[in-house]
Every structure is written in C-alpha cells, then in structure tokens.
Tab-separated table of C-alpha atoms in Angstrom:
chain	number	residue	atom	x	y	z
A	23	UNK	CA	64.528	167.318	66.280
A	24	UNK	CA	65.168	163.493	65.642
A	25	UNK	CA	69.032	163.800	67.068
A	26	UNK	CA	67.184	165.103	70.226
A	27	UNK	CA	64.682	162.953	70.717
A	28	UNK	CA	67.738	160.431	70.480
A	29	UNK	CA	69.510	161.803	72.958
A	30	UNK	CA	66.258	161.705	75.175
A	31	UNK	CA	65.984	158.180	74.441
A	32	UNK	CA	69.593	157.040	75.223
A	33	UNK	CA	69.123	159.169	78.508
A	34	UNK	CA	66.263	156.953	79.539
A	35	UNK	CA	67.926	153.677	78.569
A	36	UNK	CA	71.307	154.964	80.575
A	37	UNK	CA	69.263	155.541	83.254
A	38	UNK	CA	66.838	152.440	83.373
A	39	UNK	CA	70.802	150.257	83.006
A	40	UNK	CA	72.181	151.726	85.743
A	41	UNK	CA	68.661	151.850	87.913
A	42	UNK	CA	68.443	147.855	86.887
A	43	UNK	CA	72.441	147.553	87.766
A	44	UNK	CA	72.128	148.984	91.059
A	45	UNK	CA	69.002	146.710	92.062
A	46	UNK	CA	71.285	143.671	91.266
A	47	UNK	CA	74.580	144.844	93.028
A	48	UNK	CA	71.887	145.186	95.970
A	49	UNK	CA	69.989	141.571	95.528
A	50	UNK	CA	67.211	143.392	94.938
A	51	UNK	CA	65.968	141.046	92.256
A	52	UNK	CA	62.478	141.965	92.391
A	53	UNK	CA	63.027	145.848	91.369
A	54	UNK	CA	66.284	144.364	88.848
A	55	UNK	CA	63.392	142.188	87.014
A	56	UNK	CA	60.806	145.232	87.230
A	57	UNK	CA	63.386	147.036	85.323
A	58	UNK	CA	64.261	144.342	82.728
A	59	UNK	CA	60.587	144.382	81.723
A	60	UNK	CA	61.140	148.240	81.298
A	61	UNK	CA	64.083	147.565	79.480
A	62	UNK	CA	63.026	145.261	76.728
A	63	UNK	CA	59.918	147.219	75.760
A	64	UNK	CA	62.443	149.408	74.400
A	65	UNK	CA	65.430	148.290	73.972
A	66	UNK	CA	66.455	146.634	69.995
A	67	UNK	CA	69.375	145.218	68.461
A	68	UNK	CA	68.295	146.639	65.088
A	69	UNK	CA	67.632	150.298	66.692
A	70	UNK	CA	69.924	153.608	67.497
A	71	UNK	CA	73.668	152.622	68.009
A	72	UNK	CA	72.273	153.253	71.729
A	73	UNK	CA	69.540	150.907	71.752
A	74	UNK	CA	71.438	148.458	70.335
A	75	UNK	CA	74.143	148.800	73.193
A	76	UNK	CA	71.453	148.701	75.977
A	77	UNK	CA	69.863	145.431	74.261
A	78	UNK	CA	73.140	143.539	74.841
A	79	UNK	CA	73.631	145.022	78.107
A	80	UNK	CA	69.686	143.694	79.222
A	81	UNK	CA	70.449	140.684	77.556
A	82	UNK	CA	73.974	140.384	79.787
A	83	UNK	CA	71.879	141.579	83.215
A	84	UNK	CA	69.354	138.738	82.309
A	85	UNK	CA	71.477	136.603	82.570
A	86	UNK	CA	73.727	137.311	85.175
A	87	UNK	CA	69.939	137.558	87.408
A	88	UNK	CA	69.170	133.940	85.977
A	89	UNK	CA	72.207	132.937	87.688
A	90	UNK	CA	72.092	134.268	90.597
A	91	UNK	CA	68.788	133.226	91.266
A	92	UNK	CA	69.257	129.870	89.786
A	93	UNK	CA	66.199	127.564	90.081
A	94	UNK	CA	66.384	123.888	89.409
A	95	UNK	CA	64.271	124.590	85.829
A	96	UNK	CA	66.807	127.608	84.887
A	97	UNK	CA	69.593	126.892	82.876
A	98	UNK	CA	73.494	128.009	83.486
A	99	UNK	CA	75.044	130.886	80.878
A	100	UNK	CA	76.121	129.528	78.000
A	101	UNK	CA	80.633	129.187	78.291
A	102	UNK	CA	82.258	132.043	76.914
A	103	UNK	CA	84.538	130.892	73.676
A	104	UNK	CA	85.443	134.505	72.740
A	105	UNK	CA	86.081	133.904	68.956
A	106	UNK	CA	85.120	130.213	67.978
A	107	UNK	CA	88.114	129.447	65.535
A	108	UNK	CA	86.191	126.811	63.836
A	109	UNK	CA	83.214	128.593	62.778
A	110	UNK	CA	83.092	129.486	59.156
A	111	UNK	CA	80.057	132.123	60.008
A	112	UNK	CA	81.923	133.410	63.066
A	113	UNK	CA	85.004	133.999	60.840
A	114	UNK	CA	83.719	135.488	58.004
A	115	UNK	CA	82.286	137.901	60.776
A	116	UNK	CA	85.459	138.577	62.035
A	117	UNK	CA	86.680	139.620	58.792
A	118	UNK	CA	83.950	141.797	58.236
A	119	UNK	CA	84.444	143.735	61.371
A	120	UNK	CA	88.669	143.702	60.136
A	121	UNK	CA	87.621	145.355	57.086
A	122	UNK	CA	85.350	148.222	58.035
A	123	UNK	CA	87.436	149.316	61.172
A	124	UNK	CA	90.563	150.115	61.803
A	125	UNK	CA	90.587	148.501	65.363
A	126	UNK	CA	92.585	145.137	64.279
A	127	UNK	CA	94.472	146.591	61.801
A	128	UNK	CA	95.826	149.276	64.024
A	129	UNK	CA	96.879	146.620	66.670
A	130	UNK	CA	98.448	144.187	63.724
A	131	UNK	CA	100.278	147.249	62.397
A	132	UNK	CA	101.547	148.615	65.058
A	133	UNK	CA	103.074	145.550	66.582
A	134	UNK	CA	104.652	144.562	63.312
A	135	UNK	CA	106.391	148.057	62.891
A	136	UNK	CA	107.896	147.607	66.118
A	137	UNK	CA	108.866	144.356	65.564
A	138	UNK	CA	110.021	145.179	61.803
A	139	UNK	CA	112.073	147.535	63.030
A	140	UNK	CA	113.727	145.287	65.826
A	141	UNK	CA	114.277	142.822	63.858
A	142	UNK	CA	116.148	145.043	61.104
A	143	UNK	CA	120.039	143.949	60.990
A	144	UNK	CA	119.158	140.206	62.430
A	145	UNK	CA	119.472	137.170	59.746
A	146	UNK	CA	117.662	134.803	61.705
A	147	UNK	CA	114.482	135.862	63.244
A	148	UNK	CA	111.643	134.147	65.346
A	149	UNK	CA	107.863	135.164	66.560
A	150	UNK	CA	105.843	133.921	69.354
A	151	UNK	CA	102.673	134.689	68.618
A	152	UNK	CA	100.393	134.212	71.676
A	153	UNK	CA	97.076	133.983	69.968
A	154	UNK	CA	97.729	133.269	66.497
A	155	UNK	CA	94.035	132.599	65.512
A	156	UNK	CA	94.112	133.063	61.480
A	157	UNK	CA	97.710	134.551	61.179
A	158	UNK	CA	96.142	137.667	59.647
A	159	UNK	CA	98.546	139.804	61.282
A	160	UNK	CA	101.774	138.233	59.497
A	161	UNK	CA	101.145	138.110	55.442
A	162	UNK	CA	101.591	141.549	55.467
A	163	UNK	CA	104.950	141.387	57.804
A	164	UNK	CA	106.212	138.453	55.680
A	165	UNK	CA	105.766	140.655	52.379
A	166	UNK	CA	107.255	143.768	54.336
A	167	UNK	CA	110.307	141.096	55.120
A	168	UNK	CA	110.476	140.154	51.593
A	169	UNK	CA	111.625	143.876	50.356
A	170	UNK	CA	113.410	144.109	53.200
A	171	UNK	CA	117.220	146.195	51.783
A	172	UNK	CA	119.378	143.161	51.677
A	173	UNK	CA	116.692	140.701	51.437
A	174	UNK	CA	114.214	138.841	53.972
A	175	UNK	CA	116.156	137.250	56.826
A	176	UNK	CA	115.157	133.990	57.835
A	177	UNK	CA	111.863	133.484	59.722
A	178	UNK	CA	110.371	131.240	62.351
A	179	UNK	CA	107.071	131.694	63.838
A	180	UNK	CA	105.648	130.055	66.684
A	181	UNK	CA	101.640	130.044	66.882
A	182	UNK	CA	100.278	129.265	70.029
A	183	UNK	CA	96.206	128.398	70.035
A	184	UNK	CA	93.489	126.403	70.600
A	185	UNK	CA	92.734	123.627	68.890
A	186	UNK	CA	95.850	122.572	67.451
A	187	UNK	CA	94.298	120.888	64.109
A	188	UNK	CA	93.182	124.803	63.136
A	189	UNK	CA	97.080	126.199	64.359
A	190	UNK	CA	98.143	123.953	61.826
A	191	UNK	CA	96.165	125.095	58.906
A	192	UNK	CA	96.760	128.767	59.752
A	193	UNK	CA	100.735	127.817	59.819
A	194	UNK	CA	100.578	126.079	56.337
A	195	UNK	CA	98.591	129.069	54.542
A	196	UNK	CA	101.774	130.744	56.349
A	197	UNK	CA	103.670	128.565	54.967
A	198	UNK	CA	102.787	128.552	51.221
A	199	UNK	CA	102.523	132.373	51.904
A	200	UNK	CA	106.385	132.544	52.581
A	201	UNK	CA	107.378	129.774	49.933
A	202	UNK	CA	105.732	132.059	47.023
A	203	UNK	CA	107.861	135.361	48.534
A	204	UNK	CA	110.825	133.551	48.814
A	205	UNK	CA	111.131	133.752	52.364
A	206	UNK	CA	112.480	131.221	54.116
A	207	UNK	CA	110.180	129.894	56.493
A	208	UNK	CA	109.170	127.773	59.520
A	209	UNK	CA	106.276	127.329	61.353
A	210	UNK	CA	105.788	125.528	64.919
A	211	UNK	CA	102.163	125.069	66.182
A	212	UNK	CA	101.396	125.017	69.659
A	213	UNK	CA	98.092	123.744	70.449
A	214	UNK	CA	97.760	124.483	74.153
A	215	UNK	CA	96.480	127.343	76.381
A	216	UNK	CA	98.508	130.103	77.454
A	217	UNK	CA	98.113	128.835	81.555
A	218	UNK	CA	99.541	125.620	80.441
A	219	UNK	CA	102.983	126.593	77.984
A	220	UNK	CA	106.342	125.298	79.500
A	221	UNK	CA	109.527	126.894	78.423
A	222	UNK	CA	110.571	124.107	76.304
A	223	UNK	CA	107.612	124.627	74.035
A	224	UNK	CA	109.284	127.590	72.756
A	225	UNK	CA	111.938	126.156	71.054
A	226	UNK	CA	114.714	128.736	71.294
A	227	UNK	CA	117.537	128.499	69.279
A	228	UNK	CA	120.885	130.213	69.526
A	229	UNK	CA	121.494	132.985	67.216
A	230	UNK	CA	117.896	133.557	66.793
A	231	UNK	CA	116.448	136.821	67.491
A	232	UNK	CA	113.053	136.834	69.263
A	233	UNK	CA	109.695	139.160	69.546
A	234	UNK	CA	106.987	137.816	71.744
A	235	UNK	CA	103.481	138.944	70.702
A	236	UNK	CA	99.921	139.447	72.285
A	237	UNK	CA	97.223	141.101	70.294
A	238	UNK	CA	93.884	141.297	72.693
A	239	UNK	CA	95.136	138.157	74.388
A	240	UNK	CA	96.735	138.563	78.071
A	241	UNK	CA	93.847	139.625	79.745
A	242	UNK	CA	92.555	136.331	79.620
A	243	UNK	CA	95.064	134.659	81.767
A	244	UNK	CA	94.102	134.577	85.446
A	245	UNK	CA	96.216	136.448	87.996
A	246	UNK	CA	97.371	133.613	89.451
A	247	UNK	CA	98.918	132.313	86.122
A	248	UNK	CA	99.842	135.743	84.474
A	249	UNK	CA	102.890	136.414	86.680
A	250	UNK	CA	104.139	133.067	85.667
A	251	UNK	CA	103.664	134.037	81.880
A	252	UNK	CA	105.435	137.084	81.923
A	253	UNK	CA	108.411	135.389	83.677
A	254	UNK	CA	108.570	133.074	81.693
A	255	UNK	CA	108.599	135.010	78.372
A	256	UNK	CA	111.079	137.739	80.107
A	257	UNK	CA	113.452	134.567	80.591
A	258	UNK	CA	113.607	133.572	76.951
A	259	UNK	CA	115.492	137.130	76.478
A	260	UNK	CA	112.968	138.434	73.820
A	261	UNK	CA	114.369	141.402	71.641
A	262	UNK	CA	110.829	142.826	71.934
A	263	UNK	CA	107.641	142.129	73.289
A	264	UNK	CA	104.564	143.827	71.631
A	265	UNK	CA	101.274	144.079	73.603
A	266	UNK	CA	97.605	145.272	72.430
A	267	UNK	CA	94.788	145.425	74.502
A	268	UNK	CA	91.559	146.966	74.901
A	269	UNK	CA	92.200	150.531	76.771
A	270	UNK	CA	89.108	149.243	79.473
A	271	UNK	CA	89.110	148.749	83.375
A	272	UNK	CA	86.901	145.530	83.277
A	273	UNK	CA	88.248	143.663	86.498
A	274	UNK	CA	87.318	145.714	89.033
A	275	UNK	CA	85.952	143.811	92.395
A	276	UNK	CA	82.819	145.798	92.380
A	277	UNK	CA	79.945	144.464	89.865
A	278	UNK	CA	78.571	148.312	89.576
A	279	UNK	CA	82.000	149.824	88.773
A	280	UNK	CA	82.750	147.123	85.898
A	281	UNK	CA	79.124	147.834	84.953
A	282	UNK	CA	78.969	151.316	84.142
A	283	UNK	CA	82.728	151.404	82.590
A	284	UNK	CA	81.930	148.712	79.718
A	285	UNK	CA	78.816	150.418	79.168
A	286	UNK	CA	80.831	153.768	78.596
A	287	UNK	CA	83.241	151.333	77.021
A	288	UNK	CA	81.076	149.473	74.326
A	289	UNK	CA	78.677	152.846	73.836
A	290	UNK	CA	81.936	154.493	72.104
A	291	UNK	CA	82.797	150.856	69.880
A	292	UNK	CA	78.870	150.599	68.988
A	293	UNK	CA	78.416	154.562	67.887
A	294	UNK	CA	81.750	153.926	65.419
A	295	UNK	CA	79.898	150.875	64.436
A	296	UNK	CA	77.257	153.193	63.405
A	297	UNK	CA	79.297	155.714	61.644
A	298	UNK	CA	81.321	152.823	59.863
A	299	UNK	CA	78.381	150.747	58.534
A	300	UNK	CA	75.746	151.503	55.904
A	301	UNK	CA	72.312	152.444	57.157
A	302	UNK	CA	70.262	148.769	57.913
A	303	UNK	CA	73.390	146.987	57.532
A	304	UNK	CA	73.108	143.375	58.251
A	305	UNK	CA	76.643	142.944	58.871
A	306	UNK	CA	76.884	145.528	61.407
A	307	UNK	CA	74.154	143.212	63.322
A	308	UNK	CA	76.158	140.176	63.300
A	309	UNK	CA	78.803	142.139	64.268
A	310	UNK	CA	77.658	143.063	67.394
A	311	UNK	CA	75.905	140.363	68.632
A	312	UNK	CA	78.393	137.886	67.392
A	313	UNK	CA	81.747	139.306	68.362
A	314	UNK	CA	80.699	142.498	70.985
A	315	UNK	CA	77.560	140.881	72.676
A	316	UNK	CA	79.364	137.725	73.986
A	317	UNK	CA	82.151	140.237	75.730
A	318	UNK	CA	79.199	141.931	77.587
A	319	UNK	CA	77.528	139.050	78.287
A	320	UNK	CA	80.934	137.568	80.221
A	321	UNK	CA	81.976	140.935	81.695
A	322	UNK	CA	78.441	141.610	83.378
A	323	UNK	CA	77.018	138.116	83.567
A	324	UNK	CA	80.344	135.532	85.123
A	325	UNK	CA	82.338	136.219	88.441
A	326	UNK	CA	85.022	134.127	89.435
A	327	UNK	CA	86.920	131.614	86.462
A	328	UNK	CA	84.163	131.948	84.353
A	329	UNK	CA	84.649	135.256	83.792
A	330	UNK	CA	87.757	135.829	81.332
A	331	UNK	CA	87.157	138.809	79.826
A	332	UNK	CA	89.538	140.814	82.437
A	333	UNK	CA	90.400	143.936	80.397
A	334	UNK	CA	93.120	146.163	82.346
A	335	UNK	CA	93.632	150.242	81.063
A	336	UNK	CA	97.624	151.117	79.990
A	337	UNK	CA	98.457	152.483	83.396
A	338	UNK	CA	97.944	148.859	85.098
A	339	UNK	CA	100.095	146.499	82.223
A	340	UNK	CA	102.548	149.298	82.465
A	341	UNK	CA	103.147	148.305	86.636
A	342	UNK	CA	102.169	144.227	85.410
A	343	UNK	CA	105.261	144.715	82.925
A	344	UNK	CA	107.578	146.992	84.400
A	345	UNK	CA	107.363	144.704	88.019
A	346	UNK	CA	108.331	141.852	85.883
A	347	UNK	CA	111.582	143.373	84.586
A	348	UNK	CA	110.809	144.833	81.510
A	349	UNK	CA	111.299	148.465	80.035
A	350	UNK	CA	108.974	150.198	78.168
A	351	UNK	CA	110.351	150.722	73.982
A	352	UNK	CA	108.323	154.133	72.882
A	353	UNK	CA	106.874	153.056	69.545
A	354	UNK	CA	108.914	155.218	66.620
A	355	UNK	CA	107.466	157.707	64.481
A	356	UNK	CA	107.320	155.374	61.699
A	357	UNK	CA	104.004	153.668	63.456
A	358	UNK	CA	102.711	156.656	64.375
A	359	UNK	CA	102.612	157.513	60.579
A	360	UNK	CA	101.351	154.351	59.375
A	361	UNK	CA	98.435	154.329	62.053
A	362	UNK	CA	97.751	157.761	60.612
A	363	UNK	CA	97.940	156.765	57.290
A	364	UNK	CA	95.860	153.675	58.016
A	365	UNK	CA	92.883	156.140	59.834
A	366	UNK	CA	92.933	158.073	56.563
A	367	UNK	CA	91.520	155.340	54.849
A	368	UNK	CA	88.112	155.213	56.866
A	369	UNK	CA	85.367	157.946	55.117
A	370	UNK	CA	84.040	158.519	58.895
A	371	UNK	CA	86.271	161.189	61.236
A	372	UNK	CA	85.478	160.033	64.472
A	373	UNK	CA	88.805	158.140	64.881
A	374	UNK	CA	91.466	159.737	67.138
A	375	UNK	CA	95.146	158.458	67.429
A	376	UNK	CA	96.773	159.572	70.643
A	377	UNK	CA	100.087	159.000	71.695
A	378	UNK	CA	101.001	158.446	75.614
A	379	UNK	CA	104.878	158.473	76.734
A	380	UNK	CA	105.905	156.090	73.396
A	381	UNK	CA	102.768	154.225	73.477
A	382	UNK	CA	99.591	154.654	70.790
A	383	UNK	CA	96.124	154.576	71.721
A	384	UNK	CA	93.154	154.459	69.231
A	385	UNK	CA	90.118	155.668	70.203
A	386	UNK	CA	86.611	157.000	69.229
A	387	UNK	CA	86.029	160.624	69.902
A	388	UNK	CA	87.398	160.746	72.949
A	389	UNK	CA	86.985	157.466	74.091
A	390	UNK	CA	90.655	155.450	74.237
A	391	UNK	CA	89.396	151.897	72.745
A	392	UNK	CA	93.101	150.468	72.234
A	393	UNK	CA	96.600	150.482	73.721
A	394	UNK	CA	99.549	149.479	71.677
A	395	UNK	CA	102.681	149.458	73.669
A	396	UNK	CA	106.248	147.603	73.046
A	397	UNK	CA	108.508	146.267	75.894
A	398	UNK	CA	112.182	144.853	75.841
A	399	UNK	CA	114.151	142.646	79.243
C-alpha cells in the first residue's frame, strides 16, 4: 500500500516538474511561480528518493525564474565550482559518496586497467591526468605498478587542476606514496584550466610512453575550445587515451529537452542513493545537495558560459573522438571482470554493467549513468 501511494506521489511531482518546466520554456512566469508554490508544499530533501529529486529540481527552476526575471533587489545564481578542492567538508563528502557507490571507482578502475595494460612492456611511463583533484585514482595504479612481473617501470604523472597550491599537495602524497613502494616517481603540477594548456606544458620526453586521462572532466570545456584540446592531446602521440563521462544528453539547445532528460537522469542516481544508504542517513543528504544538487542547479538554472555542466551520451564523444583522429581501443575482458568484481561488493542489486562495442557502461536498473571508453591516434 505505502510503495503505491509512492508511486502516486512521484507521479504528481513528475507531473507538477514538467507542468512548471513547460510554463518557463513558454515565459509564462506567472503559471511557472503558481507551480513552484505547488511544488514546495510537497517537495523535501529529507523525503522519498523522489521527493528529494524534485526538491533540487524546484530549487534549480527557482532559480533559473529569478534570473530570468531579474529585478534590481534579486540576486544572480550563485557560480558553479563543481567540486570545491579546498573544502575539507566538501571533500570528506566526496569520499563518502566514493565509498558507498561504485560510480568513481568504476571510472578509476576502468581507466587504470586500460592504461595498466598499455603500459605493460614500457620502462618509462607518463600520465596526464586532466583533472587530477585528490589523485585518488592512482595509489591503487602505483601499487598495481609495484607487482608489476619484472618490477614497476618508471613513472611520471602530470596533474593538471585548479588551484595549483592544492595540485601540489595531491602530487607530494603521490609522491611519498611511490617513494614507500619503491617506485620511481615524478610528479609535474599544472595549475591552469584545461581552455588555457599549451603543448609545452606537457613536458614530453622521448622514450616515454604516454596515456592521457579524463575522468568526468571534458564536458566542461566549451565547444569552441574542445576541438583545440583534443588536437592537441592527439598530437602528443598518446599510447592511450581513457575517457569517463556521465552517459547524459545535457546540452541540448532546447531548455525542456535538457529538462526532462536530467530529471530521468538524476531520478535513477538518487533511487541508488536510496538503496545504497541507511534509512535517515545524514550522509546521503549531504550527498545530494552537496555534490548532485549543484549539477541540477547549473544544468536547469545557467545558459550560455555559465552553464558548464555539458554532459554528452557515448554515441556523441564517439563522432567528437573519432573526427579528431582517434580509434576506438575495446576495453579487455580483464576490466570487464574487475568492474564485475567491484559491483559484487555493493549489498544492493540494482547495479547493471553493460558493455557497448568495447566500451563499459554502468548504470542503475536500466538507466546507463557512466561511459568508460579508451581511444589510441
């Protein structure tokens, strides 16, 4: 009886979203606001997984109306920093949400198998890492390099992020990392954005072999510059390139389209929320309105540059890569088997692992959520 009434609910907040969507795709304003007052008399961030969805949804449609009807006593949208490095809350958020799904893992450990694995004969080896925020994808590649048969082959990592004071702390917790496996090591920061890296930057070296890697990163850079990037990495001749993003359509030109696909989108990530986290977990709320909220906010709320959160599905960073020179790598069975072995490790089932023409996407039920794909010049 409760599961239905539920299911009546989320019905009724579906359709008083989309009802309150529509009205602001058509400057209706005065309906959009009748429907916002609708909308938070029921809507709660402590709620259903559904109710919580559809408060961070309002809360993104309030804003975007406050903008659009700006008045001189209304105040802009806050900017959208998408993971604020230097936030000791924010980051013990982050880890929280790393723990109790396997959404990062499954990106870390898929791009490291594939880059494992082209990296296996080569005695000197270097990473660009696009994004390299705390470097928790590489302590467990630096141990797997360790045991490598034959021993660990030299290793250079490049960490590219904003600011540069925190790319150097994450390189010398690297650092010390590498020093106590007995790997020899080198780290280069590079504190800039991704629109504003010049080849040079890189620091290539001759005999070195190279992986370029973006976890959840490249659909922040603007058309205009994201041609550029990809030229420019294709030119340093990387052995691999691995590339994870949210399996979304986010940039469309139409407000209602975008709309009602992150709503489909974040429904799916907020019900495995639900599954994942204890009953009244307090975590779980700071999860979602610290790391999931802001995404809504900027995908519903900001057109033009101020919207960055530009998520693309497979199909579309298959034609972005492929028109850029590169050829698809299918990802072996060996990451196939760890991503399975890593779902085994969550008590809930809802987690689905499916593979499309040598890429891996995780998703919830049937809802892709991430697309892991490897590329080579």
């Amino acid at each position: 009886m409760r599961v239905a009434q539920e299911q009546d609910s989320g019905l009724q907040l579906v359709h008083l979203l989309l009802a309150c969507a529509e009205a602001v795709a058509k400057e209706d304003y005065m309906l959009a606001r009748r429907y916002l007052q609708l909308l938070n008399q029921v809507v709660t961030p402590l709620g259903d997984s559904m109710q919580r969805v559809a408060s961070c949804f309002t809360d993104a449609l309030t804003t975007r109306l406050s903008t659009v009807t700006l008045t001189p006593n209304t105040s802009t949208p806050k900017p959208y920093t998408p993971f604020p490095p230097n936030s000791i809350e924010i980051l013990k958020i982050y880890q929280t949400l790393y723990q109790a799904c396997p959404y990062i893992k499954f990106a870390h450990f898929t791009a490291n198998q594939a880059i494992f694995e082209a990296f296996e004969a080569e005695e000197r080896v270097h990473i660009i890492d696009l994004d390299i925020l705390q470097g928790y994808q590489w302590p467990a590649f630096i141990q797997a390099l360790a045991a490598r048969k034959g021993g660990a082959p030299f290793l250079r990592i490049t960490g590219v992020g904003f600011p540069p004071d925190f790319v150097r702390e994450t390189g010398r917790c690297l650092t010390e990392l590498a020093h106590s496996l007995h790997v020899r090591f080198e780290f280069h920061p590079v504190g800039e954005r991704l629109e504003d890296l010049k080849p040079h930057m890189f620091q290539r070296r001759i005999g070195e072999a190279l992986a370029v890697n973006s976890v959840d990163r490249l659909h922040r850079v603007s058309g205009n510059y994201l041609g550029n990037l990809l030229g420019m990495i294709r030119d340093q001749a990387p052995n691999i390139v691995t590339l994870v993003e949210k399996e979304a359509s986010h940039n469309g030109p139409y407000f209602l389209g975008r709309f009602l696909e992150a709503l489909h989108y974040y429904s799916a990530i907020f019900d495995s929320l639900h599954a994942t986290f204890p009953a009244n977990s307090a975590e779980r709320v700071k999860v979602e309105q610290y790391i999931f909220a802001p995404e809504i906010r900027n995908i519903v709320a900001c057109e033009g540059s101020e919207r960055v959160e530009r998520h693309e599905r497979l199909e579309k960073w298959r034609k972005l890569m492929k028109g850029k020179g590169f050829k698809e790598v299918a990802l072996s069975p060996n990451a196939v088997t760890q991503s399975k072995l890593l779902l085994g490790l969550y008590s809930c089932d809802g987690y689905r692992l499916t593979e499309d023409r040598g890429c891996l996407l995780l998703g919830w039920q049937d809802r892709a959520i991430l697309a892991a794909s490897a590329w080579r010049c």
